[in-house]
mmCIF file of C-alpha atoms in Angstrom:
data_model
loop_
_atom_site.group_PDB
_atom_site.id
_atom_site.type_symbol
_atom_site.label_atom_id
_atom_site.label_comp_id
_atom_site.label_asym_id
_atom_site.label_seq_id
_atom_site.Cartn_x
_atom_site.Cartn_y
_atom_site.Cartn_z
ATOM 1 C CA UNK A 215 11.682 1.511 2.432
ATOM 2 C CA UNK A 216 10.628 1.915 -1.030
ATOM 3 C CA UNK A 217 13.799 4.708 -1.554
ATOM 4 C CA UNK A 218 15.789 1.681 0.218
ATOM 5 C CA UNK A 219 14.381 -0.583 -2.664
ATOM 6 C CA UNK A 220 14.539 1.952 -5.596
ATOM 7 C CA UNK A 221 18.061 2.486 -4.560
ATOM 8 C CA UNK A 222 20.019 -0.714 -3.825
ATOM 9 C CA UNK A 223 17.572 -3.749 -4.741
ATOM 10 C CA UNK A 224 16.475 -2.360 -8.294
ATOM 11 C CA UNK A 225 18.996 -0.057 -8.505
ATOM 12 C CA UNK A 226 16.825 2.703 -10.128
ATOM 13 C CA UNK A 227 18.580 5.894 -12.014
ATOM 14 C CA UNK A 228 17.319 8.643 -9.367
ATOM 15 C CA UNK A 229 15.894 10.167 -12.650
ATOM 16 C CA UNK A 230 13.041 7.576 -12.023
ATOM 17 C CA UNK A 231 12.088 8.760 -9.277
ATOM 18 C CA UNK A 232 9.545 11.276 -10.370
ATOM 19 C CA UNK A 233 8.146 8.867 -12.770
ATOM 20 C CA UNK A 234 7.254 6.465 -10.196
ATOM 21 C CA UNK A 235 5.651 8.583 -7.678
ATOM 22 C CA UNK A 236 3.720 9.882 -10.474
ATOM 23 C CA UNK A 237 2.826 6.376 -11.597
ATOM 24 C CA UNK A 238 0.997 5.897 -8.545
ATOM 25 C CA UNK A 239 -1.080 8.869 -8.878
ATOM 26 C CA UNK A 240 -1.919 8.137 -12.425
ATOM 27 C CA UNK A 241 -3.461 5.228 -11.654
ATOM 28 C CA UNK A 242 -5.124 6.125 -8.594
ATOM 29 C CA UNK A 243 -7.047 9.459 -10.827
ATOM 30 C CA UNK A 244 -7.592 6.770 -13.490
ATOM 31 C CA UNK A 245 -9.004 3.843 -11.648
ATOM 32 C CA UNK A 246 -10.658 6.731 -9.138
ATOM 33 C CA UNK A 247 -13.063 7.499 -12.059
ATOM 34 C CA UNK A 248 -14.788 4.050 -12.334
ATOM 35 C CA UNK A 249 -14.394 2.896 -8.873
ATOM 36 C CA UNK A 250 -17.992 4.781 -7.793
ATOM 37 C CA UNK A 251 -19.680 2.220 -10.432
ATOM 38 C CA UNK A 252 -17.006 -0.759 -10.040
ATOM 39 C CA UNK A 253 -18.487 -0.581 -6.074
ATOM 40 C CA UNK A 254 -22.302 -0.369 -6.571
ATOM 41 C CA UNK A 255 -21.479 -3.251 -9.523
ATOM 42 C CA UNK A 256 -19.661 -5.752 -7.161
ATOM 43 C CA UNK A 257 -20.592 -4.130 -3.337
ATOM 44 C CA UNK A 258 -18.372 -2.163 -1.141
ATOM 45 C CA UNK A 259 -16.817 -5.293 0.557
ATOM 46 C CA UNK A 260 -15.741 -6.842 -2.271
ATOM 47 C CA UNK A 261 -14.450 -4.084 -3.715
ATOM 48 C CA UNK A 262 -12.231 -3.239 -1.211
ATOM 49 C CA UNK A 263 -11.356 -6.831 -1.067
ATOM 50 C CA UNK A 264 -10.115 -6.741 -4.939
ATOM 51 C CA UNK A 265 -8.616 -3.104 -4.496
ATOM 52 C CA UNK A 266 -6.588 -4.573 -1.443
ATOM 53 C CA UNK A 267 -5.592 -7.749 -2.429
ATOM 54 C CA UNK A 268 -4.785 -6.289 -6.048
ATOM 55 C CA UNK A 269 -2.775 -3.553 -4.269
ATOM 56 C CA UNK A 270 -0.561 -5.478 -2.025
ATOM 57 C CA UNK A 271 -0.023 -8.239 -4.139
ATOM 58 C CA UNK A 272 1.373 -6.369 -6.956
ATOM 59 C CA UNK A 273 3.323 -4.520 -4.086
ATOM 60 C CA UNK A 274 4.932 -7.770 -3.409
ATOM 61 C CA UNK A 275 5.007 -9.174 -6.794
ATOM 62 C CA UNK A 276 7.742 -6.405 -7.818
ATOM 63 C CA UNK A 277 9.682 -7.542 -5.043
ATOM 64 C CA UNK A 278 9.231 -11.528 -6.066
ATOM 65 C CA UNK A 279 10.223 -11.579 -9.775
ATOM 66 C CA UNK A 280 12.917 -10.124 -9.157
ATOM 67 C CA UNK A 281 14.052 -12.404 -6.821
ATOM 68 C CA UNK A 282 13.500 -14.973 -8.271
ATOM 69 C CA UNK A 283 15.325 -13.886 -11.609
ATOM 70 C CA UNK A 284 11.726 -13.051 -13.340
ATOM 71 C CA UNK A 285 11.884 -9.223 -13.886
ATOM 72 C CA UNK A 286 14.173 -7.215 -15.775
ATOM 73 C CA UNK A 287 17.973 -6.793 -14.530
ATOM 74 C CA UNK A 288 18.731 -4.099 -11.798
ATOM 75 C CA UNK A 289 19.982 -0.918 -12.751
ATOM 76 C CA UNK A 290 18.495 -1.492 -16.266
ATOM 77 C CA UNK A 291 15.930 1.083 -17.977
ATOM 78 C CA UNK A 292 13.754 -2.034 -18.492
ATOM 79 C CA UNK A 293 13.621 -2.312 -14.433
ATOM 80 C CA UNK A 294 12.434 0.914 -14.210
ATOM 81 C CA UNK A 295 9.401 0.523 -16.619
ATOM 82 C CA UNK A 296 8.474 -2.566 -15.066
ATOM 83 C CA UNK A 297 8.125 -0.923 -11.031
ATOM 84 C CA UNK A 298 6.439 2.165 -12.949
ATOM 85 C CA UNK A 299 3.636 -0.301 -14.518
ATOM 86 C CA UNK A 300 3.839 -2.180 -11.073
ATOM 87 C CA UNK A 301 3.292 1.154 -9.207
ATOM 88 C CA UNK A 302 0.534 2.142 -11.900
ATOM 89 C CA UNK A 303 -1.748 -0.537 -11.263
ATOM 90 C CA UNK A 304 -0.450 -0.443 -7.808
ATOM 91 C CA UNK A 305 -2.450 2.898 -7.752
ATOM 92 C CA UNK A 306 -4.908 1.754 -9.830
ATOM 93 C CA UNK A 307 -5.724 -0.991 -7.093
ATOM 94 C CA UNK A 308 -5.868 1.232 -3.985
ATOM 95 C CA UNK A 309 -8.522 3.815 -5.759
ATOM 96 C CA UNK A 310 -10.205 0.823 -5.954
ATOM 97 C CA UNK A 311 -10.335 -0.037 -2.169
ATOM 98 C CA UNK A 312 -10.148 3.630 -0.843
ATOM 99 C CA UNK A 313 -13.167 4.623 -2.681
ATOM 100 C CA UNK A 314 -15.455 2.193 -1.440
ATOM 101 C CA UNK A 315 -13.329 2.440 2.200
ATOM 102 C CA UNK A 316 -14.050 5.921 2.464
ATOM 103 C CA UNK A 317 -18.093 5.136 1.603
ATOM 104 C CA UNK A 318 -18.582 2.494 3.925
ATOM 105 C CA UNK A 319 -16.577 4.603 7.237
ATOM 106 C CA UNK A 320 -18.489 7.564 6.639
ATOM 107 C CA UNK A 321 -21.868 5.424 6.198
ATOM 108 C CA UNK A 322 -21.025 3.834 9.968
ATOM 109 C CA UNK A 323 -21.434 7.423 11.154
ATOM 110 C CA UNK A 324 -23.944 7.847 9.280
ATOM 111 C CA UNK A 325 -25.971 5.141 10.551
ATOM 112 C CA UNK A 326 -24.740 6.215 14.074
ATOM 113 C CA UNK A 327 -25.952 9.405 13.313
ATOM 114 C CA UNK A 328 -29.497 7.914 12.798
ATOM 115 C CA UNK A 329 -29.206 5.200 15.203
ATOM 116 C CA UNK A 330 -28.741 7.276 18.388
ATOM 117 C CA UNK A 331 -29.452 11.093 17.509
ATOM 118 C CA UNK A 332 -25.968 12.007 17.978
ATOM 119 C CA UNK A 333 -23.619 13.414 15.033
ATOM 120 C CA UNK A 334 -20.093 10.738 14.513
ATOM 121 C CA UNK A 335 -19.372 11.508 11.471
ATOM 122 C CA UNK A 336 -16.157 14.014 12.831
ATOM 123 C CA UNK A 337 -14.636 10.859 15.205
ATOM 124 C CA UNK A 338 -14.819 8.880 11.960
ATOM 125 C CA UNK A 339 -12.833 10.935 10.268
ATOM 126 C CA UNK A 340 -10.527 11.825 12.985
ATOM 127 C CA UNK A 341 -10.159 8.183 13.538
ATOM 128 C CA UNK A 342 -9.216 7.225 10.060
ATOM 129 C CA UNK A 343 -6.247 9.994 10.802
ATOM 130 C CA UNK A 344 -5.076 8.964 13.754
ATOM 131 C CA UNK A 345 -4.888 5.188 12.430
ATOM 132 C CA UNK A 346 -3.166 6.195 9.191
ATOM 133 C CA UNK A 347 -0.314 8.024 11.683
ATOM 134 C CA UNK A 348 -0.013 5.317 13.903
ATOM 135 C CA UNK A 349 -0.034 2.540 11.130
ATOM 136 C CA UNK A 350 2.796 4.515 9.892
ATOM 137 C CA UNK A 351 5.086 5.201 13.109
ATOM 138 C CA UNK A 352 5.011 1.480 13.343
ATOM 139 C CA UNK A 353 6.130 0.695 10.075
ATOM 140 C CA UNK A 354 8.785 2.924 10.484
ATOM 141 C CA UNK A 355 9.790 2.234 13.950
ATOM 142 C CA UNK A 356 9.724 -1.761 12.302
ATOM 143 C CA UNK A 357 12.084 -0.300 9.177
ATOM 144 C CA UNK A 358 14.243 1.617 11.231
ATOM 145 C CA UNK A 359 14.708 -1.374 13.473
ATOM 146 C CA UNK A 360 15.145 -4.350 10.675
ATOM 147 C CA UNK A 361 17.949 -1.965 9.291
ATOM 148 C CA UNK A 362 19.890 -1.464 12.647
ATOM 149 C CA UNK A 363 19.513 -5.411 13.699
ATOM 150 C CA UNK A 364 21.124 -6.297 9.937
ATOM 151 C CA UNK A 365 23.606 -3.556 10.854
ATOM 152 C CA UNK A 366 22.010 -2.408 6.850
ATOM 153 C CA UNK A 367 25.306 0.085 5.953
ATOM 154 C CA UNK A 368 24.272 3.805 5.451
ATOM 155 C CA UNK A 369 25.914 5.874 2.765
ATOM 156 C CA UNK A 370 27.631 3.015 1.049
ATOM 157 C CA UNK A 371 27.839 2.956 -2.756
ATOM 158 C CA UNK A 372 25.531 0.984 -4.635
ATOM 159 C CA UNK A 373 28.296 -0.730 -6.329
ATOM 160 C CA UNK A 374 29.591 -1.873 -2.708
ATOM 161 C CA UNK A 375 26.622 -3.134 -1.097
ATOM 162 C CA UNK A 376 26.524 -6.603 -0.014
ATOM 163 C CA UNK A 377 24.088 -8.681 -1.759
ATOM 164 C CA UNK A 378 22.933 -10.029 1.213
ATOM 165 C CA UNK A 379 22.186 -7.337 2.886
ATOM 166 C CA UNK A 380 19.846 -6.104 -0.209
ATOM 167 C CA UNK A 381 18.544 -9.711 0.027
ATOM 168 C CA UNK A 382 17.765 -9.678 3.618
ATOM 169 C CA UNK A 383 16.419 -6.011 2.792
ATOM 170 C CA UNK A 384 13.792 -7.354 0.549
ATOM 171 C CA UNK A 385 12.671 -10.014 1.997
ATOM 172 C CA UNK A 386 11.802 -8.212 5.418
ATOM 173 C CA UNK A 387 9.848 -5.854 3.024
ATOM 174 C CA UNK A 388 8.185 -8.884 1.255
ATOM 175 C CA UNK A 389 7.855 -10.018 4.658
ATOM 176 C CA UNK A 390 5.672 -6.646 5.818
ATOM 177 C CA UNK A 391 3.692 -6.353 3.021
ATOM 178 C CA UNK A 392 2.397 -9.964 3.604
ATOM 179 C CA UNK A 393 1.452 -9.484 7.036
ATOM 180 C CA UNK A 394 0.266 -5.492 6.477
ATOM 181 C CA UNK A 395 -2.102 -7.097 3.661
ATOM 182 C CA UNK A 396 -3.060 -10.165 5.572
ATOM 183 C CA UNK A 397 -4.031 -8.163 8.732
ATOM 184 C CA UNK A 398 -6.074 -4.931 6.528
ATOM 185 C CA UNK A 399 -7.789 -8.068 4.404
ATOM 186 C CA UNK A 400 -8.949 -9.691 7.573
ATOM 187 C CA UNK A 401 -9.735 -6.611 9.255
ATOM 188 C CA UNK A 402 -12.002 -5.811 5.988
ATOM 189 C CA UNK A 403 -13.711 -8.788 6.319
ATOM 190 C CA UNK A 404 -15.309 -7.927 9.668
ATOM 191 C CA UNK A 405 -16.649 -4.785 8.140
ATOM 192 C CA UNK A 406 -20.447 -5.097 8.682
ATOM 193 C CA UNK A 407 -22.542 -1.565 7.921
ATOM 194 C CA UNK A 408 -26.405 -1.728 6.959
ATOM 195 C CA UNK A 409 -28.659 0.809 7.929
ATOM 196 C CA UNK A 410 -31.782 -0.963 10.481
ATOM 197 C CA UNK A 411 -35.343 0.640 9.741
ATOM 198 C CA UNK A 412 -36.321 3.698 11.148
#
């Protein structure tokens, strides 16, 4: 979806493409180094609250402007350095929430661990795979489907794309990354980990 983006709704020079993957790790190492103290500073909840909410809505915010005739015109160099500094503190925001994400799943089996006798630490982690994989089979099963049900044209020219079907493109990606972040921010929320007295 994001190549679907890059290519017809910005209409990013495919020479960006290296820039903006890489714009996304930059900020992940970056923000990756304070996140440890950002989390005992704040608490692991609301960090990953901030790192989530931070990530998702400037996920959707580089979809918005544009739309609404805010960000810089498509195909333009501008464009491109204003997804790059989206997907920088894009990155910069999920650090944020995986670091303290990653702390407060592997304290669960931890306390399960100590709670019962019995080492979970493994099912944790083989959980967190397994709902990564499925989370994204659905998303693409959901892409793959929008695009067929629009009839979304493959192999067509930039230039020749209807603007509608761009539109329609974006806002069924606006569309997922509302409900995605609505669903992980709720499902946050009900995280409850404390280790009881021995």
């Amino acid at each position: 979806m994001s190549l679907h983006l890059a290519t017809y709704f910005w209409k990013i020079d495919a020479t960006w493409t290296p820039r903006l993957l890489i714009a996304g790790i930059a900020g992940s190492l970056l923000a990756m180094a304070f996140a440890p103290a950002f989390t005992r500073a704040v608490g692991s909840r609301k960090a990953m609250m901030t790192g989530l909410c931070g990530f998702f809505l400037i996920q959707a915010c580089a979809i918005i402007f544009p739309l609404a005739g805010l960000a810089p015109a498509a195909g333009t160099a501008a464009i491109g350095a204003f997804i790059f500094l989206c997907r920088f503190a894009a990155g910069a925001c999920y650090a944020l929430y995986v670091v303290p994400f990653n702390i407060v799943t592997y304290d669960i089996g931890d306390e399960h661990e100590a709670n019962t006798g019995r080492p979970a630490q493994g099912i944790v982690a083989s959980f967190m795979f397994i709902g990564l994989q499925v989370g994204s089979g659905v998303v693409a099963l959901l892409a793959g489907s929008f695009l067929g049900l629009i009839d979304f044209p493959a192999q067509l020219p930039v230039d020749q794309m209807p603007a509608a079907k761009v539109a329609a493109l974006a806002w069924f990606i606006l569309s997922l990354i509302v409900i995605a972040g609505g669903a992980m921010a709720w499902l946050v929320g009900t995280f409850k980990s404390g280790r009881r007295p021995a």
